[in-house]
Amino acid sequence: MRIKENVQVFITGGTSGIGKAICLFLLEKGYKVFIIGRNPNKLKKLQEEVKVLGLEDSFNGELLDLENLEHVKERMPKIWNQYGPFHVLINNAAVGFGGIKGCDYMQLFEMIRINLNAYLYLAGYFSQQMQQDSLSGDIINIGSMSADSREAGSTGYVASKSAVQGFTESLRKEVNPLDIRVCLIEPAAVSTGMQNMSEKKKIEKIKQQEMLAAEDLAKLVYFILQQDRRITFPEIKIKALKQII
């Protein structure tokens, strides 16, 4: 098995929520982590937290907006050469979206670029680079149980997560022969900024076992990465015990 200290992890949406929780947890477990996000204040805060933990030597990150895929395409080879090679891609960045009836089409297209197009592009880029560098790699896509529950009033978001579900399965069949594992994690409600409720209410729901904490996803990702290379998890659904979905 690989020694985790030599494993480089790339996380999208790493400055908050699930991405941030995964970043901090993997750093504490000895991984080297590179994150991208688009909020400068959140990136600065994360850098400060990493420094307090004494893990700054294993951490790097930069501002990169996944909505601008042309810029992403331009930056990725430079990031790979300077901070890579990367053994793990965690496609996590996503934005919420409601129903499509009467929606702003520009906001709709922005959501698709972040929730789907960026996943597709980065999965393709990383799998190609992993193959070229002869790496045993992992691609983990963070999806949503919304792809199956398909709630009313969440049409756009459901469409994007359903697409992630489909392409992840196809990607797995494409790259598993290259020693690249592919896993889709589909959580139910997670205590992140995407939940339209107060922090106090989120804490209450976590205590009542009706909502996941972001750290729950971080622990799951770590578990997946720790398994022997012969083991792969094509799809994992995770929910709070008492959330009805």
JSON list of C-alpha atoms in Angstrom, two decimals:
[
{"chain": "A", "resi": 1, "resn": "MET", "atom": "CA", "xyz": [0.00, 0.00, 0.00]},
{"chain": "A", "resi": 2, "resn": "ARG", "atom": "CA", "xyz": [1.04, 3.61, -0.47]},
{"chain": "A", "resi": 3, "resn": "ILE", "atom": "CA", "xyz": [2.40, 5.44, 2.55]},
{"chain": "A", "resi": 4, "resn": "LYS", "atom": "CA", "xyz": [-0.15, 8.16, 3.23]},
{"chain": "A", "resi": 5, "resn": "GLU", "atom": "CA", "xyz": [2.53, 10.80, 3.85]},
{"chain": "A", "resi": 6, "resn": "ASN", "atom": "CA", "xyz": [3.40, 10.56, 0.15]},
{"chain": "A", "resi": 7, "resn": "VAL", "atom": "CA", "xyz": [-0.19, 10.82, -1.03]},
{"chain": "A", "resi": 8, "resn": "GLN", "atom": "CA", "xyz": [-1.19, 14.16, -2.54]},
{"chain": "A", "resi": 9, "resn": "VAL", "atom": "CA", "xyz": [-4.90, 15.00, -2.33]},
{"chain": "A", "resi": 10, "resn": "PHE", "atom": "CA", "xyz": [-6.70, 17.63, -4.44]},
{"chain": "A", "resi": 11, "resn": "ILE", "atom": "CA", "xyz": [-10.04, 18.91, -3.10]},
{"chain": "A", "resi": 12, "resn": "THR", "atom": "CA", "xyz": [-12.48, 21.27, -4.80]},
{"chain": "A", "resi": 13, "resn": "GLY", "atom": "CA", "xyz": [-14.66, 23.49, -2.64]},
{"chain": "A", "resi": 14, "resn": "GLY", "atom": "CA", "xyz": [-12.11, 23.05, 0.11]},
{"chain": "A", "resi": 15, "resn": "THR", "atom": "CA", "xyz": [-12.58, 26.30, 2.02]},
{"chain": "A", "resi": 16, "resn": "SER", "atom": "CA", "xyz": [-15.87, 25.44, 3.71]},
{"chain": "A", "resi": 17, "resn": "GLY", "atom": "CA", "xyz": [-18.36, 22.71, 4.52]},
{"chain": "A", "resi": 18, "resn": "ILE", "atom": "CA", "xyz": [-17.59, 19.14, 3.50]},
{"chain": "A", "resi": 19, "resn": "GLY", "atom": "CA", "xyz": [-14.46, 20.07, 1.57]},
{"chain": "A", "resi": 20, "resn": "LYS", "atom": "CA", "xyz": [-12.93, 21.91, 4.51]},
{"chain": "A", "resi": 21, "resn": "ALA", "atom": "CA", "xyz": [-13.75, 19.07, 6.89]},
{"chain": "A", "resi": 22, "resn": "ILE", "atom": "CA", "xyz": [-12.10, 16.54, 4.55]},
{"chain": "A", "resi": 23, "resn": "CYS", "atom": "CA", "xyz": [-9.08, 18.80, 4.16]},
{"chain": "A", "resi": 24, "resn": "LEU", "atom": "CA", "xyz": [-8.47, 19.20, 7.90]},
{"chain": "A", "resi": 25, "resn": "PHE", "atom": "CA", "xyz": [-9.12, 15.56, 8.71]},
{"chain": "A", "resi": 26, "resn": "LEU", "atom": "CA", "xyz": [-6.75, 14.23, 6.03]},
{"chain": "A", "resi": 27, "resn": "LEU", "atom": "CA", "xyz": [-4.06, 16.72, 7.04]},
{"chain": "A", "resi": 28, "resn": "GLU", "atom": "CA", "xyz": [-4.28, 15.47, 10.61]},
{"chain": "A", "resi": 29, "resn": "LYS", "atom": "CA", "xyz": [-3.95, 11.90, 9.33]},
{"chain": "A", "resi": 30, "resn": "GLY", "atom": "CA", "xyz": [-0.71, 12.71, 7.51]},
{"chain": "A", "resi": 31, "resn": "TYR", "atom": "CA", "xyz": [-1.86, 13.38, 3.96]},
{"chain": "A", "resi": 32, "resn": "LYS", "atom": "CA", "xyz": [-0.67, 16.31, 1.87]},
{"chain": "A", "resi": 33, "resn": "VAL", "atom": "CA", "xyz": [-3.62, 18.39, 0.69]},
{"chain": "A", "resi": 34, "resn": "PHE", "atom": "CA", "xyz": [-4.15, 21.03, -1.99]},
{"chain": "A", "resi": 35, "resn": "ILE", "atom": "CA", "xyz": [-7.52, 22.78, -2.09]},
{"chain": "A", "resi": 36, "resn": "ILE", "atom": "CA", "xyz": [-9.24, 25.24, -4.37]},
{"chain": "A", "resi": 37, "resn": "GLY", "atom": "CA", "xyz": [-12.08, 27.60, -3.51]},
{"chain": "A", "resi": 38, "resn": "ARG", "atom": "CA", "xyz": [-13.40, 30.97, -4.62]},
{"chain": "A", "resi": 39, "resn": "ASN", "atom": "CA", "xyz": [-13.86, 32.88, -1.36]},
{"chain": "A", "resi": 40, "resn": "PRO", "atom": "CA", "xyz": [-10.68, 34.73, -0.29]},
{"chain": "A", "resi": 41, "resn": "ASN", "atom": "CA", "xyz": [-11.86, 35.27, 3.30]},
{"chain": "A", "resi": 42, "resn": "LYS", "atom": "CA", "xyz": [-12.65, 31.59, 3.77]},
{"chain": "A", "resi": 43, "resn": "LEU", "atom": "CA", "xyz": [-9.30, 30.59, 2.27]},
{"chain": "A", "resi": 44, "resn": "LYS", "atom": "CA", "xyz": [-7.47, 32.93, 4.63]},
{"chain": "A", "resi": 45, "resn": "LYS", "atom": "CA", "xyz": [-9.37, 31.55, 7.61]},
{"chain": "A", "resi": 46, "resn": "LEU", "atom": "CA", "xyz": [-8.55, 27.98, 6.57]},
{"chain": "A", "resi": 47, "resn": "GLN", "atom": "CA", "xyz": [-4.86, 28.86, 6.20]},
{"chain": "A", "resi": 48, "resn": "GLU", "atom": "CA", "xyz": [-4.91, 30.28, 9.73]},
{"chain": "A", "resi": 49, "resn": "GLU", "atom": "CA", "xyz": [-6.57, 27.13, 11.12]},
{"chain": "A", "resi": 50, "resn": "VAL", "atom": "CA", "xyz": [-4.02, 24.91, 9.39]},
{"chain": "A", "resi": 51, "resn": "LYS", "atom": "CA", "xyz": [-1.20, 26.98, 10.83]},
{"chain": "A", "resi": 52, "resn": "VAL", "atom": "CA", "xyz": [-2.61, 26.72, 14.35]},
{"chain": "A", "resi": 53, "resn": "LEU", "atom": "CA", "xyz": [-2.62, 22.94, 13.93]},
{"chain": "A", "resi": 54, "resn": "GLY", "atom": "CA", "xyz": [1.01, 23.06, 12.81]},
{"chain": "A", "resi": 55, "resn": "LEU", "atom": "CA", "xyz": [0.19, 21.40, 9.48]},
{"chain": "A", "resi": 56, "resn": "GLU", "atom": "CA", "xyz": [1.05, 24.23, 7.08]},
{"chain": "A", "resi": 57, "resn": "ASP", "atom": "CA", "xyz": [3.94, 22.27, 5.52]},
{"chain": "A", "resi": 58, "resn": "SER", "atom": "CA", "xyz": [1.44, 19.71, 4.20]},
{"chain": "A", "resi": 59, "resn": "PHE", "atom": "CA", "xyz": [-1.10, 22.23, 2.92]},
{"chain": "A", "resi": 60, "resn": "ASN", "atom": "CA", "xyz": [-1.42, 24.39, -0.16]},
{"chain": "A", "resi": 61, "resn": "GLY", "atom": "CA", "xyz": [-4.34, 26.05, -1.87]},
{"chain": "A", "resi": 62, "resn": "GLU", "atom": "CA", "xyz": [-5.44, 28.83, -4.16]},
{"chain": "A", "resi": 63, "resn": "LEU", "atom": "CA", "xyz": [-8.47, 30.73, -5.34]},
{"chain": "A", "resi": 64, "resn": "LEU", "atom": "CA", "xyz": [-9.94, 29.15, -8.46]},
{"chain": "A", "resi": 65, "resn": "ASP", "atom": "CA", "xyz": [-13.52, 29.59, -9.63]},
{"chain": "A", "resi": 66, "resn": "LEU", "atom": "CA", "xyz": [-14.85, 26.39, -11.19]},
{"chain": "A", "resi": 67, "resn": "GLU", "atom": "CA", "xyz": [-17.47, 28.37, -13.07]},
{"chain": "A", "resi": 68, "resn": "ASN", "atom": "CA", "xyz": [-14.64, 29.67, -15.27]},
{"chain": "A", "resi": 69, "resn": "LEU", "atom": "CA", "xyz": [-13.51, 26.40, -16.81]},
{"chain": "A", "resi": 70, "resn": "GLU", "atom": "CA", "xyz": [-11.21, 28.15, -19.28]},
{"chain": "A", "resi": 71, "resn": "HIS", "atom": "CA", "xyz": [-9.20, 29.50, -16.37]},
{"chain": "A", "resi": 72, "resn": "VAL", "atom": "CA", "xyz": [-9.31, 26.10, -14.66]},
{"chain": "A", "resi": 73, "resn": "LYS", "atom": "CA", "xyz": [-8.00, 24.47, -17.85]},
{"chain": "A", "resi": 74, "resn": "GLU", "atom": "CA", "xyz": [-5.17, 27.01, -17.96]},
{"chain": "A", "resi": 75, "resn": "ARG", "atom": "CA", "xyz": [-4.22, 26.59, -14.29]},
{"chain": "A", "resi": 76, "resn": "MET", "atom": "CA", "xyz": [-4.40, 22.82, -13.85]},
{"chain": "A", "resi": 77, "resn": "PRO", "atom": "CA", "xyz": [-1.14, 21.87, -15.65]},
{"chain": "A", "resi": 78, "resn": "LYS", "atom": "CA", "xyz": [0.72, 24.48, -13.61]},
{"chain": "A", "resi": 79, "resn": "ILE", "atom": "CA", "xyz": [-0.84, 23.26, -10.36]},
{"chain": "A", "resi": 80, "resn": "TRP", "atom": "CA", "xyz": [-0.06, 19.64, -11.23]},
{"chain": "A", "resi": 81, "resn": "ASN", "atom": "CA", "xyz": [3.57, 20.43, -12.04]},
{"chain": "A", "resi": 82, "resn": "GLN", "atom": "CA", "xyz": [4.11, 22.64, -9.00]},
{"chain": "A", "resi": 83, "resn": "TYR", "atom": "CA", "xyz": [2.17, 20.81, -6.30]},
{"chain": "A", "resi": 84, "resn": "GLY", "atom": "CA", "xyz": [1.54, 17.33, -7.72]},
{"chain": "A", "resi": 85, "resn": "PRO", "atom": "CA", "xyz": [1.54, 14.70, -8.85]},
{"chain": "A", "resi": 86, "resn": "PHE", "atom": "CA", "xyz": [-1.81, 14.08, -7.22]},
{"chain": "A", "resi": 87, "resn": "HIS", "atom": "CA", "xyz": [-2.98, 10.62, -6.21]},
{"chain": "A", "resi": 88, "resn": "VAL", "atom": "CA", "xyz": [-6.50, 11.61, -5.12]},
{"chain": "A", "resi": 89, "resn": "LEU", "atom": "CA", "xyz": [-9.13, 13.90, -6.63]},
{"chain": "A", "resi": 90, "resn": "ILE", "atom": "CA", "xyz": [-12.13, 14.79, -4.48]},
{"chain": "A", "resi": 91, "resn": "ASN", "atom": "CA", "xyz": [-14.77, 16.52, -6.58]},
{"chain": "A", "resi": 92, "resn": "ASN", "atom": "CA", "xyz": [-16.78, 18.28, -3.92]},
{"chain": "A", "resi": 93, "resn": "ALA", "atom": "CA", "xyz": [-17.61, 21.88, -4.90]},
{"chain": "A", "resi": 94, "resn": "ALA", "atom": "CA", "xyz": [-21.29, 22.42, -5.55]},
{"chain": "A", "resi": 95, "resn": "VAL", "atom": "CA", "xyz": [-23.98, 25.06, -5.24]},
{"chain": "A", "resi": 96, "resn": "GLY", "atom": "CA", "xyz": [-27.62, 24.61, -4.36]},
{"chain": "A", "resi": 97, "resn": "PHE", "atom": "CA", "xyz": [-30.46, 25.27, -6.76]},
{"chain": "A", "resi": 98, "resn": "GLY", "atom": "CA", "xyz": [-34.23, 25.12, -6.52]},
{"chain": "A", "resi": 99, "resn": "GLY", "atom": "CA", "xyz": [-36.89, 24.54, -9.13]},
{"chain": "A", "resi": 100, "resn": "ILE", "atom": "CA", "xyz": [-36.47, 25.56, -12.77]},
{"chain": "A", "resi": 101, "resn": "LYS", "atom": "CA", "xyz": [-39.91, 27.13, -13.22]},
{"chain": "A", "resi": 102, "resn": "GLY", "atom": "CA", "xyz": [-39.27, 30.80, -13.91]},
{"chain": "A", "resi": 103, "resn": "CYS", "atom": "CA", "xyz": [-35.60, 30.48, -12.94]},
{"chain": "A", "resi": 104, "resn": "ASP", "atom": "CA", "xyz": [-32.78, 32.78, -14.03]},
{"chain": "A", "resi": 105, "resn": "TYR", "atom": "CA", "xyz": [-31.13, 30.86, -16.87]},
{"chain": "A", "resi": 106, "resn": "MET", "atom": "CA", "xyz": [-27.73, 32.44, -16.13]},
{"chain": "A", "resi": 107, "resn": "GLN", "atom": "CA", "xyz": [-27.86, 31.10, -12.57]},
{"chain": "A", "resi": 108, "resn": "LEU", "atom": "CA", "xyz": [-28.99, 27.75, -13.93]},
{"chain": "A", "resi": 109, "resn": "PHE", "atom": "CA", "xyz": [-25.99, 27.54, -16.28]},
{"chain": "A", "resi": 110, "resn": "GLU", "atom": "CA", "xyz": [-23.65, 28.64, -13.49]},
{"chain": "A", "resi": 111, "resn": "MET", "atom": "CA", "xyz": [-24.92, 25.79, -11.33]},
{"chain": "A", "resi": 112, "resn": "ILE", "atom": "CA", "xyz": [-24.41, 23.25, -14.13]},
{"chain": "A", "resi": 113, "resn": "ARG", "atom": "CA", "xyz": [-20.87, 24.48, -14.76]},
{"chain": "A", "resi": 114, "resn": "ILE", "atom": "CA", "xyz": [-19.95, 24.05, -11.08]},
{"chain": "A", "resi": 115, "resn": "ASN", "atom": "CA", "xyz": [-22.01, 20.97, -10.15]},
{"chain": "A", "resi": 116, "resn": "LEU", "atom": "CA", "xyz": [-21.44, 18.95, -13.31]},
{"chain": "A", "resi": 117, "resn": "ASN", "atom": "CA", "xyz": [-19.08, 20.39, -15.92]},
{"chain": "A", "resi": 118, "resn": "ALA", "atom": "CA", "xyz": [-16.25, 20.92, -13.43]},
{"chain": "A", "resi": 119, "resn": "TYR", "atom": "CA", "xyz": [-16.66, 17.35, -12.14]},
{"chain": "A", "resi": 120, "resn": "LEU", "atom": "CA", "xyz": [-16.45, 16.00, -15.68]},
{"chain": "A", "resi": 121, "resn": "TYR", "atom": "CA", "xyz": [-13.45, 18.09, -16.67]},
{"chain": "A", "resi": 122, "resn": "LEU", "atom": "CA", "xyz": [-11.41, 17.45, -13.54]},
{"chain": "A", "resi": 123, "resn": "ALA", "atom": "CA", "xyz": [-12.17, 13.72, -13.49]},
{"chain": "A", "resi": 124, "resn": "GLY", "atom": "CA", "xyz": [-11.02, 13.52, -17.10]},
{"chain": "A", "resi": 125, "resn": "TYR", "atom": "CA", "xyz": [-7.90, 15.60, -16.49]},
{"chain": "A", "resi": 126, "resn": "PHE", "atom": "CA", "xyz": [-6.85, 13.72, -13.36]},
{"chain": "A", "resi": 127, "resn": "SER", "atom": "CA", "xyz": [-7.47, 10.26, -14.80]},
{"chain": "A", "resi": 128, "resn": "GLN", "atom": "CA", "xyz": [-5.36, 11.15, -17.84]},
{"chain": "A", "resi": 129, "resn": "GLN", "atom": "CA", "xyz": [-2.53, 12.53, -15.69]},
{"chain": "A", "resi": 130, "resn": "MET", "atom": "CA", "xyz": [-2.65, 9.56, -13.34]},
{"chain": "A", "resi": 131, "resn": "GLN", "atom": "CA", "xyz": [-2.31, 7.22, -16.30]},
{"chain": "A", "resi": 132, "resn": "GLN", "atom": "CA", "xyz": [0.55, 9.22, -17.81]},
{"chain": "A", "resi": 133, "resn": "ASP", "atom": "CA", "xyz": [2.40, 9.28, -14.47]},
{"chain": "A", "resi": 134, "resn": "SER", "atom": "CA", "xyz": [1.66, 5.58, -13.79]},
{"chain": "A", "resi": 135, "resn": "LEU", "atom": "CA", "xyz": [-0.11, 6.41, -10.53]},
{"chain": "A", "resi": 136, "resn": "SER", "atom": "CA", "xyz": [-2.52, 4.23, -8.57]},
{"chain": "A", "resi": 137, "resn": "GLY", "atom": "CA", "xyz": [-5.18, 6.86, -8.05]},
{"chain": "A", "resi": 138, "resn": "ASP", "atom": "CA", "xyz": [-8.54, 7.60, -6.49]},
{"chain": "A", "resi": 139, "resn": "ILE", "atom": "CA", "xyz": [-11.35, 9.80, -7.76]},
{"chain": "A", "resi": 140, "resn": "ILE", "atom": "CA", "xyz": [-14.10, 10.49, -5.24]},
{"chain": "A", "resi": 141, "resn": "ASN", "atom": "CA", "xyz": [-17.17, 12.37, -6.39]},
{"chain": "A", "resi": 142, "resn": "ILE", "atom": "CA", "xyz": [-19.43, 13.89, -3.74]},
{"chain": "A", "resi": 143, "resn": "GLY", "atom": "CA", "xyz": [-22.94, 13.56, -5.06]},
{"chain": "A", "resi": 144, "resn": "SER", "atom": "CA", "xyz": [-26.27, 13.64, -3.23]},
{"chain": "A", "resi": 145, "resn": "MET", "atom": "CA", "xyz": [-29.09, 11.29, -2.30]},
{"chain": "A", "resi": 146, "resn": "SER", "atom": "CA", "xyz": [-31.25, 13.88, -4.09]},
{"chain": "A", "resi": 147, "resn": "ALA", "atom": "CA", "xyz": [-30.33, 12.00, -7.26]},
{"chain": "A", "resi": 148, "resn": "ASP", "atom": "CA", "xyz": [-32.65, 9.23, -6.07]},
{"chain": "A", "resi": 149, "resn": "SER", "atom": "CA", "xyz": [-35.11, 11.02, -3.77]},
{"chain": "A", "resi": 150, "resn": "ARG", "atom": "CA", "xyz": [-35.79, 13.69, -6.42]},
{"chain": "A", "resi": 151, "resn": "GLU", "atom": "CA", "xyz": [-37.56, 16.17, -4.18]},
{"chain": "A", "resi": 152, "resn": "ALA", "atom": "CA", "xyz": [-40.05, 18.63, -5.65]},
{"chain": "A", "resi": 153, "resn": "GLY", "atom": "CA", "xyz": [-38.78, 22.19, -5.83]},
{"chain": "A", "resi": 154, "resn": "SER", "atom": "CA", "xyz": [-35.18, 21.10, -6.34]},
{"chain": "A", "resi": 155, "resn": "THR", "atom": "CA", "xyz": [-35.30, 20.35, -10.06]},
{"chain": "A", "resi": 156, "resn": "GLY", "atom": "CA", "xyz": [-32.02, 21.91, -11.10]},
{"chain": "A", "resi": 157, "resn": "TYR", "atom": "CA", "xyz": [-29.97, 20.46, -8.24]},
{"chain": "A", "resi": 158, "resn": "VAL", "atom": "CA", "xyz": [-31.51, 17.01, -8.74]},
{"chain": "A", "resi": 159, "resn": "ALA", "atom": "CA", "xyz": [-30.63, 17.14, -12.43]},
{"chain": "A", "resi": 160, "resn": "SER", "atom": "CA", "xyz": [-26.98, 17.95, -11.71]},
{"chain": "A", "resi": 161, "resn": "LYS", "atom": "CA", "xyz": [-26.58, 15.25, -9.05]},
{"chain": "A", "resi": 162, "resn": "SER", "atom": "CA", "xyz": [-28.36, 12.65, -11.19]},
{"chain": "A", "resi": 163, "resn": "ALA", "atom": "CA", "xyz": [-25.87, 13.40, -13.94]},
{"chain": "A", "resi": 164, "resn": "VAL", "atom": "CA", "xyz": [-22.96, 13.04, -11.51]},
{"chain": "A", "resi": 165, "resn": "GLN", "atom": "CA", "xyz": [-24.37, 9.66, -10.48]},
{"chain": "A", "resi": 166, "resn": "GLY", "atom": "CA", "xyz": [-24.52, 8.43, -14.06]},
{"chain": "A", "resi": 167, "resn": "PHE", "atom": "CA", "xyz": [-21.13, 9.65, -15.23]},
{"chain": "A", "resi": 168, "resn": "THR", "atom": "CA", "xyz": [-19.37, 8.34, -12.10]},
{"chain": "A", "resi": 169, "resn": "GLU", "atom": "CA", "xyz": [-20.58, 4.81, -12.82]},
{"chain": "A", "resi": 170, "resn": "SER", "atom": "CA", "xyz": [-19.42, 5.05, -16.41]},
{"chain": "A", "resi": 171, "resn": "LEU", "atom": "CA", "xyz": [-16.07, 6.55, -15.39]},
{"chain": "A", "resi": 172, "resn": "ARG", "atom": "CA", "xyz": [-15.50, 3.70, -12.94]},
{"chain": "A", "resi": 173, "resn": "LYS", "atom": "CA", "xyz": [-15.80, 1.14, -15.73]},
{"chain": "A", "resi": 174, "resn": "GLU", "atom": "CA", "xyz": [-13.47, 3.21, -17.90]},
{"chain": "A", "resi": 175, "resn": "VAL", "atom": "CA", "xyz": [-10.59, 3.76, -15.49]},
{"chain": "A", "resi": 176, "resn": "ASN", "atom": "CA", "xyz": [-10.65, 0.85, -13.02]},
{"chain": "A", "resi": 177, "resn": "PRO", "atom": "CA", "xyz": [-8.45, -1.18, -15.43]},
{"chain": "A", "resi": 178, "resn": "LEU", "atom": "CA", "xyz": [-5.87, 1.64, -15.09]},
{"chain": "A", "resi": 179, "resn": "ASP", "atom": "CA", "xyz": [-5.69, 1.07, -11.30]},
{"chain": "A", "resi": 180, "resn": "ILE", "atom": "CA", "xyz": [-7.77, 4.18, -10.65]},
{"chain": "A", "resi": 181, "resn": "ARG", "atom": "CA", "xyz": [-10.51, 3.65, -8.11]},
{"chain": "A", "resi": 182, "resn": "VAL", "atom": "CA", "xyz": [-13.72, 5.65, -8.47]},
{"chain": "A", "resi": 183, "resn": "CYS", "atom": "CA", "xyz": [-16.23, 6.18, -5.69]},
{"chain": "A", "resi": 184, "resn": "LEU", "atom": "CA", "xyz": [-19.48, 8.12, -5.53]},
{"chain": "A", "resi": 185, "resn": "ILE", "atom": "CA", "xyz": [-20.50, 9.31, -2.07]},
{"chain": "A", "resi": 186, "resn": "GLU", "atom": "CA", "xyz": [-24.13, 10.37, -1.89]},
{"chain": "A", "resi": 187, "resn": "PRO", "atom": "CA", "xyz": [-25.01, 12.04, 1.42]},
{"chain": "A", "resi": 188, "resn": "ALA", "atom": "CA", "xyz": [-28.41, 13.14, 2.63]},
{"chain": "A", "resi": 189, "resn": "ALA", "atom": "CA", "xyz": [-28.63, 16.43, 4.55]},
{"chain": "A", "resi": 190, "resn": "VAL", "atom": "CA", "xyz": [-25.27, 17.67, 5.84]},
{"chain": "A", "resi": 191, "resn": "SER", "atom": "CA", "xyz": [-24.69, 20.61, 8.18]},
{"chain": "A", "resi": 192, "resn": "THR", "atom": "CA", "xyz": [-23.16, 23.04, 5.69]},
{"chain": "A", "resi": 193, "resn": "GLY", "atom": "CA", "xyz": [-23.94, 26.49, 4.35]},
{"chain": "A", "resi": 194, "resn": "MET", "atom": "CA", "xyz": [-26.21, 24.87, 1.77]},
{"chain": "A", "resi": 195, "resn": "GLN", "atom": "CA", "xyz": [-28.79, 24.21, 4.49]},
{"chain": "A", "resi": 196, "resn": "ASN", "atom": "CA", "xyz": [-31.17, 27.14, 4.81]},
{"chain": "A", "resi": 197, "resn": "MET", "atom": "CA", "xyz": [-31.34, 27.26, 8.61]},
{"chain": "A", "resi": 198, "resn": "SER", "atom": "CA", "xyz": [-29.50, 28.74, 11.56]},
{"chain": "A", "resi": 199, "resn": "GLU", "atom": "CA", "xyz": [-26.32, 27.20, 12.98]},
{"chain": "A", "resi": 200, "resn": "LYS", "atom": "CA", "xyz": [-28.22, 26.53, 16.21]},
{"chain": "A", "resi": 201, "resn": "LYS", "atom": "CA", "xyz": [-30.87, 24.58, 14.32]},
{"chain": "A", "resi": 202, "resn": "LYS", "atom": "CA", "xyz": [-28.21, 22.53, 12.49]},
{"chain": "A", "resi": 203, "resn": "ILE", "atom": "CA", "xyz": [-26.57, 21.60, 15.80]},
{"chain": "A", "resi": 204, "resn": "GLU", "atom": "CA", "xyz": [-29.95, 20.54, 17.16]},
{"chain": "A", "resi": 205, "resn": "LYS", "atom": "CA", "xyz": [-30.59, 18.35, 14.13]},
{"chain": "A", "resi": 206, "resn": "ILE", "atom": "CA", "xyz": [-27.18, 16.70, 14.44]},
{"chain": "A", "resi": 207, "resn": "LYS", "atom": "CA", "xyz": [-27.86, 15.94, 18.12]},
{"chain": "A", "resi": 208, "resn": "GLN", "atom": "CA", "xyz": [-31.28, 14.57, 17.18]},
{"chain": "A", "resi": 209, "resn": "GLN", "atom": "CA", "xyz": [-29.62, 12.31, 14.54]},
{"chain": "A", "resi": 210, "resn": "GLU", "atom": "CA", "xyz": [-31.55, 14.03, 11.76]},
{"chain": "A", "resi": 211, "resn": "MET", "atom": "CA", "xyz": [-28.57, 15.60, 9.99]},
{"chain": "A", "resi": 212, "resn": "LEU", "atom": "CA", "xyz": [-24.97, 14.63, 9.24]},
{"chain": "A", "resi": 213, "resn": "ALA", "atom": "CA", "xyz": [-21.97, 16.67, 10.32]},
{"chain": "A", "resi": 214, "resn": "ALA", "atom": "CA", "xyz": [-19.41, 17.53, 7.66]},
{"chain": "A", "resi": 215, "resn": "GLU", "atom": "CA", "xyz": [-16.86, 15.58, 9.70]},
{"chain": "A", "resi": 216, "resn": "ASP", "atom": "CA", "xyz": [-18.88, 12.41, 9.10]},
{"chain": "A", "resi": 217, "resn": "LEU", "atom": "CA", "xyz": [-18.08, 12.70, 5.40]},
{"chain": "A", "resi": 218, "resn": "ALA", "atom": "CA", "xyz": [-14.41, 13.38, 6.16]},
{"chain": "A", "resi": 219, "resn": "LYS", "atom": "CA", "xyz": [-14.15, 10.17, 8.18]},
{"chain": "A", "resi": 220, "resn": "LEU", "atom": "CA", "xyz": [-15.80, 8.23, 5.37]},
{"chain": "A", "resi": 221, "resn": "VAL", "atom": "CA", "xyz": [-13.35, 9.57, 2.79]},
{"chain": "A", "resi": 222, "resn": "TYR", "atom": "CA", "xyz": [-10.44, 8.62, 5.04]},
{"chain": "A", "resi": 223, "resn": "PHE", "atom": "CA", "xyz": [-11.86, 5.10, 5.45]},
{"chain": "A", "resi": 224, "resn": "ILE", "atom": "CA", "xyz": [-12.13, 4.69, 1.69]},
{"chain": "A", "resi": 225, "resn": "LEU", "atom": "CA", "xyz": [-8.57, 5.83, 1.07]},
{"chain": "A", "resi": 226, "resn": "GLN", "atom": "CA", "xyz": [-7.17, 3.50, 3.74]},
{"chain": "A", "resi": 227, "resn": "GLN", "atom": "CA", "xyz": [-8.46, 0.33, 2.10]},
{"chain": "A", "resi": 228, "resn": "ASP", "atom": "CA", "xyz": [-6.23, -2.07, 0.22]},
{"chain": "A", "resi": 229, "resn": "ARG", "atom": "CA", "xyz": [-5.98, -1.27, -3.48]},
{"chain": "A", "resi": 230, "resn": "ARG", "atom": "CA", "xyz": [-7.95, -4.39, -4.40]},
{"chain": "A", "resi": 231, "resn": "ILE", "atom": "CA", "xyz": [-11.01, -2.92, -2.64]},
{"chain": "A", "resi": 232, "resn": "THR", "atom": "CA", "xyz": [-13.21, -0.31, -4.25]},
{"chain": "A", "resi": 233, "resn": "PHE", "atom": "CA", "xyz": [-16.55, 1.20, -3.25]},
{"chain": "A", "resi": 234, "resn": "PRO", "atom": "CA", "xyz": [-18.48, 2.13, -6.41]},
{"chain": "A", "resi": 235, "resn": "GLU", "atom": "CA", "xyz": [-21.25, 3.95, -4.53]},
{"chain": "A", "resi": 236, "resn": "ILE", "atom": "CA", "xyz": [-21.90, 4.78, -0.88]},
{"chain": "A", "resi": 237, "resn": "LYS", "atom": "CA", "xyz": [-25.06, 6.41, 0.43]},
{"chain": "A", "resi": 238, "resn": "ILE", "atom": "CA", "xyz": [-24.83, 8.00, 3.86]},
{"chain": "A", "resi": 239, "resn": "LYS", "atom": "CA", "xyz": [-27.57, 9.59, 5.95]},
{"chain": "A", "resi": 240, "resn": "ALA", "atom": "CA", "xyz": [-28.34, 10.52, 9.53]},
{"chain": "A", "resi": 241, "resn": "LEU", "atom": "CA", "xyz": [-30.13, 7.70, 11.31]},
{"chain": "A", "resi": 242, "resn": "LYS", "atom": "CA", "xyz": [-33.38, 9.58, 11.86]},
{"chain": "A", "resi": 243, "resn": "GLN", "atom": "CA", "xyz": [-33.56, 11.65, 8.70]},
{"chain": "A", "resi": 244, "resn": "ILE", "atom": "CA", "xyz": [-36.42, 10.30, 6.65]},
{"chain": "A", "resi": 245, "resn": "ILE", "atom": "CA", "xyz": [-35.43, 10.21, 3.00]}
]
